[in-house]
CSV table of C-alpha atoms and ligand atoms in Angstrom, one decimal:
chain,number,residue,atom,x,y,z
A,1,UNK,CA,-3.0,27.1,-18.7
A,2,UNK,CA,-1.7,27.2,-22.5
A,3,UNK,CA,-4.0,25.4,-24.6
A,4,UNK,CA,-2.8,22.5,-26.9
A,5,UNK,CA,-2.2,24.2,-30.3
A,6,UNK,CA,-4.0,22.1,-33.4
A,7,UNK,CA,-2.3,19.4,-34.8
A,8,UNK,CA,-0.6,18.6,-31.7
A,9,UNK,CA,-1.2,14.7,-30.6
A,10,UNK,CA,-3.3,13.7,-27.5
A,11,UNK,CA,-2.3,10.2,-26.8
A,12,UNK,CA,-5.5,7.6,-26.1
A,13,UNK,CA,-5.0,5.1,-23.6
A,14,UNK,CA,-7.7,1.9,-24.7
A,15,UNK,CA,-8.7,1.1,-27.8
A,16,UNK,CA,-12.1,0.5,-27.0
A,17,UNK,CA,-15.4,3.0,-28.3
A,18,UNK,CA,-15.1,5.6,-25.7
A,19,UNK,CA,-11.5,6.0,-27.0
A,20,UNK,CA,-12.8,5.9,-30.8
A,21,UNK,CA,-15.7,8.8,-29.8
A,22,UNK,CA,-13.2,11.0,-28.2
A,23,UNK,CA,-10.8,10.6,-31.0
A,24,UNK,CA,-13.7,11.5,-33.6
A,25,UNK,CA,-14.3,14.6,-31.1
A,26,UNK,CA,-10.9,15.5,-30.8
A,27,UNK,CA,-10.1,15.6,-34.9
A,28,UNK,CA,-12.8,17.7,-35.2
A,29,UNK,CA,-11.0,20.0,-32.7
A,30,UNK,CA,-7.8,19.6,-34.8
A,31,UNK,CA,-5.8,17.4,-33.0
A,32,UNK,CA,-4.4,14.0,-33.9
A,33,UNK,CA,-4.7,11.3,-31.7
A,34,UNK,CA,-2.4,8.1,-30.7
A,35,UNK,CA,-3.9,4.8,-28.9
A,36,UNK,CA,-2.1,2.4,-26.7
A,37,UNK,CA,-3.5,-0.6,-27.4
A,38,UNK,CA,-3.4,-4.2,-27.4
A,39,UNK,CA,-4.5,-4.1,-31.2
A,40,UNK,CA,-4.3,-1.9,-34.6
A,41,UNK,CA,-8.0,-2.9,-35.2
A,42,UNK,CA,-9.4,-1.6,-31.6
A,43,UNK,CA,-12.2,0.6,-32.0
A,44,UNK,CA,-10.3,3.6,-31.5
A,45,UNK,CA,-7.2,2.5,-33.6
A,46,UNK,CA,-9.0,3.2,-36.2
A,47,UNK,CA,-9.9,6.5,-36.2
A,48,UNK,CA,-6.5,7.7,-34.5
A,49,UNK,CA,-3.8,8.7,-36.6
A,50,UNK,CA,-1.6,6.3,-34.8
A,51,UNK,CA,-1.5,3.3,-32.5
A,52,UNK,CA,1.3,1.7,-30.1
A,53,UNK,CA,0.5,-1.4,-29.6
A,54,UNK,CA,0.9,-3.0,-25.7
A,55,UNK,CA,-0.9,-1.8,-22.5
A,56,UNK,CA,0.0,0.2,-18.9
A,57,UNK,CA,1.7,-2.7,-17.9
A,58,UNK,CA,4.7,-2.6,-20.2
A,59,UNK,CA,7.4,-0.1,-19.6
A,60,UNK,CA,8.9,0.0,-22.8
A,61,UNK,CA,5.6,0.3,-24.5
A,62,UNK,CA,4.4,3.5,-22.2
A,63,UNK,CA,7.8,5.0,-23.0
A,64,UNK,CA,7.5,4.9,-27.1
A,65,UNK,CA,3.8,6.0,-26.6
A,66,UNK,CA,5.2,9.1,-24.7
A,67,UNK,CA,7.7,9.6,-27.6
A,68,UNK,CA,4.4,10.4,-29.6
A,69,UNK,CA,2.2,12.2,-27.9
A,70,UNK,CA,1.8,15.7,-26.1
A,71,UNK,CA,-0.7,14.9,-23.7
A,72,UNK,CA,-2.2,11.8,-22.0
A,73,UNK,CA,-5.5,10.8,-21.1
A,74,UNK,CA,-7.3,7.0,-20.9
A,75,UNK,CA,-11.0,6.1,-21.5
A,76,UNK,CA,-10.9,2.9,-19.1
A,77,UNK,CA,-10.6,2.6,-15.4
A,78,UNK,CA,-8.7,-1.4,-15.2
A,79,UNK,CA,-4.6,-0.3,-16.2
A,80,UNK,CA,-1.7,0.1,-14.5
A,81,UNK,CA,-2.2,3.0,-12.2
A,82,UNK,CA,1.9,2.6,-11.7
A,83,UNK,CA,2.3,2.9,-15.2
A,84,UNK,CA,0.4,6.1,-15.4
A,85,UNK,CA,2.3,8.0,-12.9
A,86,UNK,CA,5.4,6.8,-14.9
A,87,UNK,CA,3.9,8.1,-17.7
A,88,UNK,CA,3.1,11.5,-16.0
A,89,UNK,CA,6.5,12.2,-15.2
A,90,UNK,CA,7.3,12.3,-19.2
A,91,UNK,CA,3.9,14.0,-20.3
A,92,UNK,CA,1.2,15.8,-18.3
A,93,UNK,CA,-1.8,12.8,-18.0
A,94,UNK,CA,-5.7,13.9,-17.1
A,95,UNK,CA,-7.2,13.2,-15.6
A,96,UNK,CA,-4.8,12.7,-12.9
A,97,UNK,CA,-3.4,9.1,-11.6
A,98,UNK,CA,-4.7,9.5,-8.3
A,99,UNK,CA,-8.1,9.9,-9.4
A,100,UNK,CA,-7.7,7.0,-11.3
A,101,UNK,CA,-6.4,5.5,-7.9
A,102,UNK,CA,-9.2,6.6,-5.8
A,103,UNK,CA,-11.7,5.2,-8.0
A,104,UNK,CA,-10.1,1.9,-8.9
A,105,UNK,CA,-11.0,0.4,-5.7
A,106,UNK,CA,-14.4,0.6,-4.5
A,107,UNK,CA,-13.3,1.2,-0.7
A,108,UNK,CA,-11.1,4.2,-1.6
A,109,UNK,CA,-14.3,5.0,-4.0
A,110,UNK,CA,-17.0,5.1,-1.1
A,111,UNK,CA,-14.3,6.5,1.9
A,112,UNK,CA,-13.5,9.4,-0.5
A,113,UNK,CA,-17.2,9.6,-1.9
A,114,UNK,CA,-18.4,10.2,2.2
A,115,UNK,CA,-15.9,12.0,3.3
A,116,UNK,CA,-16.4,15.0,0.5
A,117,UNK,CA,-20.3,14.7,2.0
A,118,UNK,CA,-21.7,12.7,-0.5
A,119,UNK,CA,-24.4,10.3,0.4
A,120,UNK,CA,-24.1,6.7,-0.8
A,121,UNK,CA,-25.9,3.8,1.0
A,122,UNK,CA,-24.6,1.9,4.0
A,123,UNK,CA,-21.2,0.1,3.2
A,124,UNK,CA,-18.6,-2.1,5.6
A,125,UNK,CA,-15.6,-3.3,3.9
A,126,UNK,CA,-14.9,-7.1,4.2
A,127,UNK,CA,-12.1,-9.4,4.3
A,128,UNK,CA,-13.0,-12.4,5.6
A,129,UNK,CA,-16.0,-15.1,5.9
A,130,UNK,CA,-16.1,-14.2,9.8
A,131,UNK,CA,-16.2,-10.3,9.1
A,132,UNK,CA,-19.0,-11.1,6.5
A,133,UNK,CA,-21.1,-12.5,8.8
A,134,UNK,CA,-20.6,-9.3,11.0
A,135,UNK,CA,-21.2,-6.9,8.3
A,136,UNK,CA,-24.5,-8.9,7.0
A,137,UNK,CA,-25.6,-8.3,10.4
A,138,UNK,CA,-25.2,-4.8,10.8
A,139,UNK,CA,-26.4,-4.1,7.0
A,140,UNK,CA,-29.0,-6.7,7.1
A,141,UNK,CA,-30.5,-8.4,4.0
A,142,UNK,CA,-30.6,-8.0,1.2
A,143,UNK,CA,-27.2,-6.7,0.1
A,144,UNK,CA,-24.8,-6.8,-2.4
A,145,UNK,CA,-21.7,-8.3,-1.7
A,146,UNK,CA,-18.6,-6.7,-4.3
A,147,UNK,CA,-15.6,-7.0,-5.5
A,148,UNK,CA,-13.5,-3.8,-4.5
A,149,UNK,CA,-11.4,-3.9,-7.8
A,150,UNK,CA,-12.2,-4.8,-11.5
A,151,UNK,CA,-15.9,-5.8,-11.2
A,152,UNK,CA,-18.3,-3.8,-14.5
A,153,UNK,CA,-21.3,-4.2,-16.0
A,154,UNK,CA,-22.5,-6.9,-13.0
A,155,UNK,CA,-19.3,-8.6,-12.6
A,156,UNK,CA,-17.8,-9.5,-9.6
A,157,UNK,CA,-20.8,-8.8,-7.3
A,158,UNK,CA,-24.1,-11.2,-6.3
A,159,UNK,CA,-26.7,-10.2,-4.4
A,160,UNK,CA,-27.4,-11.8,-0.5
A,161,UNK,CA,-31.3,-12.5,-0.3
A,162,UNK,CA,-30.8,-14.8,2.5
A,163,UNK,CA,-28.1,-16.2,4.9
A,164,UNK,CA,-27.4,-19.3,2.7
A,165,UNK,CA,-26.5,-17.0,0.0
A,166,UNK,CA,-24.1,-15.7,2.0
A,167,UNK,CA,-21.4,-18.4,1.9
A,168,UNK,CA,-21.5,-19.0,-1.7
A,169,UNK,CA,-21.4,-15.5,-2.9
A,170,UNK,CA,-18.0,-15.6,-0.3
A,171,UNK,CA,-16.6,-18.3,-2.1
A,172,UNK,CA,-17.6,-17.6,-5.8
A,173,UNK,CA,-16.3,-13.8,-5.9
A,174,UNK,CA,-12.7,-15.3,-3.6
A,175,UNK,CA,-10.2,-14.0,-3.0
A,176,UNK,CA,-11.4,-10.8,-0.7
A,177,UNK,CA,-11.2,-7.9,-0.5
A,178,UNK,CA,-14.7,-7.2,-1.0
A,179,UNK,CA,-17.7,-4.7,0.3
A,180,UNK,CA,-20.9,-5.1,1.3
A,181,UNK,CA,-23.4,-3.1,0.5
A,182,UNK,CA,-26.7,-2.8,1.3
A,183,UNK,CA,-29.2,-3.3,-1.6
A,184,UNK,CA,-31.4,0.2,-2.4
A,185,UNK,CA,-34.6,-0.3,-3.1
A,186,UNK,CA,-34.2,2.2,-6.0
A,187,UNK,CA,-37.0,3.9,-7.8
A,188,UNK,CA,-34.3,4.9,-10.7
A,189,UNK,CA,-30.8,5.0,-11.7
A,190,UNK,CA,-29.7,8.5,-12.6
A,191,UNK,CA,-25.9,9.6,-13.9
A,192,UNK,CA,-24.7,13.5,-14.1
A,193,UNK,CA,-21.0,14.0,-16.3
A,194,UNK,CA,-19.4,16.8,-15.0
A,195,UNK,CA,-16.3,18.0,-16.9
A,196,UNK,CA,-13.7,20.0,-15.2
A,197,UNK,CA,-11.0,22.4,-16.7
A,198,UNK,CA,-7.2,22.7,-15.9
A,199,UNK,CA,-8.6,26.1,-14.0
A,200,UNK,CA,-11.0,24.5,-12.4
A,201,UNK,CA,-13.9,25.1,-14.1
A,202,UNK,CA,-16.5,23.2,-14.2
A,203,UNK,CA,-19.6,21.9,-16.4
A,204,UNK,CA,-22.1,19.5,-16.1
A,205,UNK,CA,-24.8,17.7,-18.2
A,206,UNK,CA,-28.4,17.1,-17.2
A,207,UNK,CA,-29.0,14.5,-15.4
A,208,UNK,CA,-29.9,11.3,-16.6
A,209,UNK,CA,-32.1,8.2,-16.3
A,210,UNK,CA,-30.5,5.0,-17.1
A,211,UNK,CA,-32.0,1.4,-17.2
A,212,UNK,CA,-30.4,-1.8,-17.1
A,213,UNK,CA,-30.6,-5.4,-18.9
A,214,UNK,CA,-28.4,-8.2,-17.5
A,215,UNK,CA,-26.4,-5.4,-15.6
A,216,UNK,CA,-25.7,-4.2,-18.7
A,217,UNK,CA,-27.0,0.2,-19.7
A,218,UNK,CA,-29.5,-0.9,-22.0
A,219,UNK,CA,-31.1,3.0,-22.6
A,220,UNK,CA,-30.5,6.6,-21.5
A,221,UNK,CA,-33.2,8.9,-21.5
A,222,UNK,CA,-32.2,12.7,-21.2
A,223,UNK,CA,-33.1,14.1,-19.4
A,224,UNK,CA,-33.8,11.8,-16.4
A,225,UNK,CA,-37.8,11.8,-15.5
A,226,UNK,CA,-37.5,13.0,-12.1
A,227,UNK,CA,-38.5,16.2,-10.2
A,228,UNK,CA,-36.5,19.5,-10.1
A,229,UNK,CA,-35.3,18.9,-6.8
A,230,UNK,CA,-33.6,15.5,-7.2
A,231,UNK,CA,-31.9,17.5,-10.7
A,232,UNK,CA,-30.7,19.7,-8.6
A,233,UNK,CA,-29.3,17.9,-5.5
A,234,UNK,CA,-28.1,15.2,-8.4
A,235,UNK,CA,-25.8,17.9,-10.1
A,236,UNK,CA,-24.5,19.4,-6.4
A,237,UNK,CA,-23.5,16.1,-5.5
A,238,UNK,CA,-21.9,15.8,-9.4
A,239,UNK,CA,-20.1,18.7,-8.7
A,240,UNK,CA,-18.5,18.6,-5.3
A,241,UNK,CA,-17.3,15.3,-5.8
A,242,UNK,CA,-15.3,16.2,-9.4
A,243,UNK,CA,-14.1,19.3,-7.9
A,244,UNK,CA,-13.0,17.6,-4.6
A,245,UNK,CA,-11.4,14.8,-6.2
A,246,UNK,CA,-9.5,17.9,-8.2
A,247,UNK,CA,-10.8,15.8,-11.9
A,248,UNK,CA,-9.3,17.4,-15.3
A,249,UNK,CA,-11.4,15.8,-17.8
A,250,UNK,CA,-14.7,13.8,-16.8
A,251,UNK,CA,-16.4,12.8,-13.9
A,252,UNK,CA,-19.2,10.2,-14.1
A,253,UNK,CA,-21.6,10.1,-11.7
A,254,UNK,CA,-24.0,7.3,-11.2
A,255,UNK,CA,-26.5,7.5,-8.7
A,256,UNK,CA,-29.4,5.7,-7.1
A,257,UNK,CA,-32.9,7.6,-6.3
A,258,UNK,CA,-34.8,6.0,-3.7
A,259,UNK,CA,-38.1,5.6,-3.4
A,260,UNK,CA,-38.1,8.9,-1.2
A,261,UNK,CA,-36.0,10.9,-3.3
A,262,UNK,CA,-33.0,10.3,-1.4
A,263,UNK,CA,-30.0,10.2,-4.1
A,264,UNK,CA,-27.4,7.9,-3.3
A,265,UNK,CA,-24.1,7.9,-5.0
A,266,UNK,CA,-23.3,3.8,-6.6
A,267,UNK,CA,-20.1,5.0,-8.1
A,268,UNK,CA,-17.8,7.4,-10.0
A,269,UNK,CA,-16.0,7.3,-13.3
A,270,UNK,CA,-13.3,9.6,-14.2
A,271,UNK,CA,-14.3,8.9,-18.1
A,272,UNK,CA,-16.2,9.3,-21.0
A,273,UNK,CA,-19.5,7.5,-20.2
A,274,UNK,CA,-22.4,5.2,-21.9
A,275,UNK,CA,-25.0,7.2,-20.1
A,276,UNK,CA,-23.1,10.1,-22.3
A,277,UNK,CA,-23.6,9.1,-25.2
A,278,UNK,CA,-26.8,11.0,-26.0
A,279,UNK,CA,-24.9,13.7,-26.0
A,280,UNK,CA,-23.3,13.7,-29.4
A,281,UNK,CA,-26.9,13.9,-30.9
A,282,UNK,CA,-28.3,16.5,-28.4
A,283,UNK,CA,-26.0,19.0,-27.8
A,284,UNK,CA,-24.1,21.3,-29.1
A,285,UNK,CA,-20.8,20.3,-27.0
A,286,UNK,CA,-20.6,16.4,-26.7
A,287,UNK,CA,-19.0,14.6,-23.1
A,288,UNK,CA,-16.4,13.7,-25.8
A,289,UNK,CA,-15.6,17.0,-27.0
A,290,UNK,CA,-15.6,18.6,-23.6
A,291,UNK,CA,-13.5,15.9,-21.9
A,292,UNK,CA,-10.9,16.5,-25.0
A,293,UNK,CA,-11.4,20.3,-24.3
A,294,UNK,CA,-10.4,20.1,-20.6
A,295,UNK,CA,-7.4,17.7,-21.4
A,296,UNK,CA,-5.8,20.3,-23.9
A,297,UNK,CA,-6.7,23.2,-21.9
A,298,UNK,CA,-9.5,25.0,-23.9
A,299,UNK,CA,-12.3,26.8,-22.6
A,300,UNK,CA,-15.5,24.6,-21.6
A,301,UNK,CA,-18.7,26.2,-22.7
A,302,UNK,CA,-22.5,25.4,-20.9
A,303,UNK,CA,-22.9,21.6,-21.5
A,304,UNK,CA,-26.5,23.1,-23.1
A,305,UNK,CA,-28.9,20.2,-24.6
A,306,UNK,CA,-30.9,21.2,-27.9
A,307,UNK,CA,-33.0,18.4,-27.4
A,308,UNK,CA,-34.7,15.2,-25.4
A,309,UNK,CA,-33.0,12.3,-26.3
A,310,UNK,CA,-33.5,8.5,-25.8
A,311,UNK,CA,-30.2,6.3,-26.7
A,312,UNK,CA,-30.0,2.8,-26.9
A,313,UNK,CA,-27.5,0.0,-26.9
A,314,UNK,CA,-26.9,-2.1,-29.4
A,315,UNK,CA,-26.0,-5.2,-27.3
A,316,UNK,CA,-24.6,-8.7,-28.3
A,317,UNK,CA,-25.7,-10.1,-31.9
A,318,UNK,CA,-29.4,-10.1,-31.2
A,319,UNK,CA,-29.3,-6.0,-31.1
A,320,UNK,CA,-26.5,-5.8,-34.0
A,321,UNK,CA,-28.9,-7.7,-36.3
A,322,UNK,CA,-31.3,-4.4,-35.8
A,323,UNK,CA,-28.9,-2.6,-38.2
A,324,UNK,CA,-30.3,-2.8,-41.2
A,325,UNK,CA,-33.8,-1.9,-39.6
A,326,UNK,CA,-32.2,1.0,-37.8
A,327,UNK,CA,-30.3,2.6,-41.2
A,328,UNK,CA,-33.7,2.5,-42.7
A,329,UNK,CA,-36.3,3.9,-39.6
A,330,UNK,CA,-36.7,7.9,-39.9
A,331,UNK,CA,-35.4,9.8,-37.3
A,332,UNK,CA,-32.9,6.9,-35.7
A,333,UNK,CA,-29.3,8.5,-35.3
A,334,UNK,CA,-26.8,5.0,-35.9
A,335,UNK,CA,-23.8,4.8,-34.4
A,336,UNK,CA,-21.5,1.5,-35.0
A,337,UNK,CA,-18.3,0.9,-32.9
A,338,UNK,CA,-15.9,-0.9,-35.9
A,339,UNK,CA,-15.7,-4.5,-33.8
A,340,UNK,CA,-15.5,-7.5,-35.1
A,341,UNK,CA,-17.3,-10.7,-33.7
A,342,UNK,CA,-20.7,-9.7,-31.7
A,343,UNK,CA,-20.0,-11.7,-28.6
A,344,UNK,CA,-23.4,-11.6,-26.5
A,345,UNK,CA,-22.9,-8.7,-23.8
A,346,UNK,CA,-20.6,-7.0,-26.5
A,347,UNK,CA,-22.0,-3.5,-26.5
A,348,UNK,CA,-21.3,-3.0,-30.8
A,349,UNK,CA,-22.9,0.2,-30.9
A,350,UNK,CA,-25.9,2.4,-29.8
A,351,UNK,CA,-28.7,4.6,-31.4
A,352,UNK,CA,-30.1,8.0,-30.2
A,353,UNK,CA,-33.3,8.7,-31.3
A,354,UNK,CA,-34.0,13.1,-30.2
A,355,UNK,CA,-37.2,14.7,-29.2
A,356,UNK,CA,-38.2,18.4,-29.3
A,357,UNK,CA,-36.7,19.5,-25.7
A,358,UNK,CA,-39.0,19.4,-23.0
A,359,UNK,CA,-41.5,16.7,-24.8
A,360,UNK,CA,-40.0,14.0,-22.9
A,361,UNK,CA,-42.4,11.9,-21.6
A,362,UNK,CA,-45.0,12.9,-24.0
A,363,UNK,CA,-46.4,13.6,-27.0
A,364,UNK,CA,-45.0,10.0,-27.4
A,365,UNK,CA,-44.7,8.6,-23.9
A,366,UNK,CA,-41.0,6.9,-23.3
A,367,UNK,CA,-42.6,3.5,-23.7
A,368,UNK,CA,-43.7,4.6,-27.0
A,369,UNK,CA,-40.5,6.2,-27.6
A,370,UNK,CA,-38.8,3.1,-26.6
A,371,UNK,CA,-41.3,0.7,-28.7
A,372,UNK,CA,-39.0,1.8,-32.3
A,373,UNK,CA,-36.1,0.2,-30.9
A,374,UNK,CA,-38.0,-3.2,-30.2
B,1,AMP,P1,-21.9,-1.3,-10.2
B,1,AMP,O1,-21.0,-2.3,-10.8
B,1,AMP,O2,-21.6,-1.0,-8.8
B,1,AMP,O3,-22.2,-0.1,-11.0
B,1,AMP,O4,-23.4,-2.1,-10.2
B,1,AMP,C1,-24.0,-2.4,-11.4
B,1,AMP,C2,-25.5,-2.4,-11.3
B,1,AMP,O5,-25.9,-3.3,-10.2
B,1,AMP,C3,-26.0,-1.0,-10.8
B,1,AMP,O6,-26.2,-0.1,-11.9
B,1,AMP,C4,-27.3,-1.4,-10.2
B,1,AMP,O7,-28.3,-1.6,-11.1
B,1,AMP,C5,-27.0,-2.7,-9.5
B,1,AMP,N1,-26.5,-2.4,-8.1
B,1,AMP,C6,-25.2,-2.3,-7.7
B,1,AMP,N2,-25.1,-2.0,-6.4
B,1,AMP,C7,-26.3,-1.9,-5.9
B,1,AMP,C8,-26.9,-1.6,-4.6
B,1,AMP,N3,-26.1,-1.4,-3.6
B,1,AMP,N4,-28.3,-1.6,-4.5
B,1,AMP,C9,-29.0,-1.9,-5.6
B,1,AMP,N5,-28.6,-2.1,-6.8
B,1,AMP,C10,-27.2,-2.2,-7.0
């Protein structure tokens, strides 16, 4: 493993802020960074010292942005996984394409996620009205009926309450493949980011507890407010499943806890991660600057916290119009993502607000904690 010497260029698949964060993480490492992108103005195109413009899907595109760059990395999960392996045969990419592959689909996901001994809910894949009807039988309802490919932040899924839900969620989400899932009764939604080196090594952050709004991460409190022993079990799980899918870079882990304590795996990113974002603010090694460590082969120290934290989106233009509020509340750490229009569901930037460590859920209480961002 020879480490990337500074100044050498780590090319940036996405333009988007996970791309922008890493880049800020990587120049403060010494390196420059280059962003395929579909725009000059992207989030992270601004912050890189250079941008080709186009996407995985264009071969002469990839090629020029292989001219450029030393090593390859993306910070989104819906490209061209054909592209990347012809991009790895010009430049070593991280993490690796069939990672990428595995986790692109969310029947490879689960398959994979099992058969390494990880515990998700029940699951049947489904192709077909008729095989719907079979699998809602077996699962029972309610469940979630999926997408396999391309479905975030709520898309591409509907949940089944009862059977007359059942033909219109088949028809809405066409064309198949999909899975169904049943629906956990969670008590939380947790997340562990591991990082793993080029040797194998492996870090991991505390786990996590993240809440949604409209499908959508709405706030991250670190760490998550559950006992020891779910901590534990969350960061085994965390850790078998980046070092048996052989991950260079980051693993995202997001989980369900039930209302027994059993953790259930929902699904896996190998990425940068919202429910990571806290970690700029709160430790000493951010999930950006260890996911740029393990791509240019440097050593990974203890993903250590110094603090609690709570972080908040900044969603749509309701949340963006908190700015000016934010810049002037004490103790509010801003971050802004550089896009343009506010579109509602747009997540334009987030907020971490830290606590001395341990003081999580009190002296404040997280409902007081989360009252400054209302
Ligand atoms: P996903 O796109 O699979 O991450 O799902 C987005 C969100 O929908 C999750 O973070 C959960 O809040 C919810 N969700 C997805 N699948 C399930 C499930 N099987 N049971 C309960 N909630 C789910």
């Amino acid at each position: 493993m020879t480490p990337l010497p500074p100044n050498a260029t780590i090319g940036i698949i996405g333009g988007g802020q996970l791309g922008r964060m890493s880049a800020m993480a990587a120049a403060r490492l010494g390196y420059r960074t280059h962003i395929l992108a579909d725009s000059a103005d992207s989030p992270a195109a601004q912050v890189a010292s250079g941008v080709t413009l186009g996407s995985t899907e264009d071969a002469d595109a990839l090629a020029r942005f292989a001219e450029q760059v030393d090593v390859v990395t993306f910070e989104f999960e819906n490209l061209n996984a054909a592209g990347l392996d012809a991009l790895a045969e010009k430049r070593p990419v991280y993490p690796p394409p069939a990672a990428l592959r595995l986790t692109q689909d969310r029947v490879s996901e689960k398959s994979f996620i099992n058969g390494s001994g990880g515990p998700t809910g029940s699951w049947i894949p489904v192709f077909s009205p008729q095989e719907l009807a079979v699998a809602v039988q077996q699962i029972g309802l309610p469940g979630v009926l999926k997408t396999t490919r391309l479905g975030y932040d709520g898309r591409g899924q509907a949940i089944l309450r009862t059977h007359s839900d059942v033909k219109e969620a088949f028809d809405r989400l066409s064309p198949a493949p999909f899975i169904l899932e049943a629906l956990v009764d969670f008590a939380c939604e947790i997340s562990v980011i591991v990082a793993r080196g080029q040797d194998g090594q492996m870090v991991a952050f505390d786990a996590v507890e993240n809440r949604h709004r409209n499908h959508i991460l709405d706030v991250t409190l670190a760490p998550a407010q559950v006992g020891s022993a779910i901590l534990a079990t969350a960061h085994e799980i965390a850790t078998d499943l980046a070092s048996s899918l052989g991950i260079v870079g980051l693993l995202a882990v997001e989980m369900f806890v039930d209302r027994n304590g059993r953790v259930m795996v929902n699904e896996l990113a190998p990425r940068p991660h919202n429910s990571g974002h806290w970690t700029i603010d709160a430790c000493p090694i951010s999930q950006f600057e260890m996911h740029i460590r393990a791509v240019a082969g440097l050593p990974l120290p203890p993903a250590t916290r110094h603090s609690d934290a709570v972080m908040k989106n900044l969603v749509g233009p309701e949340e963006l119009a908190l700015w000016p509020e934010i810049l002037r509340a004490p103790g509010l750490i801003p971050h802004l993502y550089g896009k343009g229009e506010a579109l509602p569901g747009r997540k334009m930037g987030h907020v971490t607000r830290l606590f001395p460590k341990g003081s999580l859920p009190g002296p404040f209480g997280i409902e007081a904690a989360l009252e400054v961002f209302r």
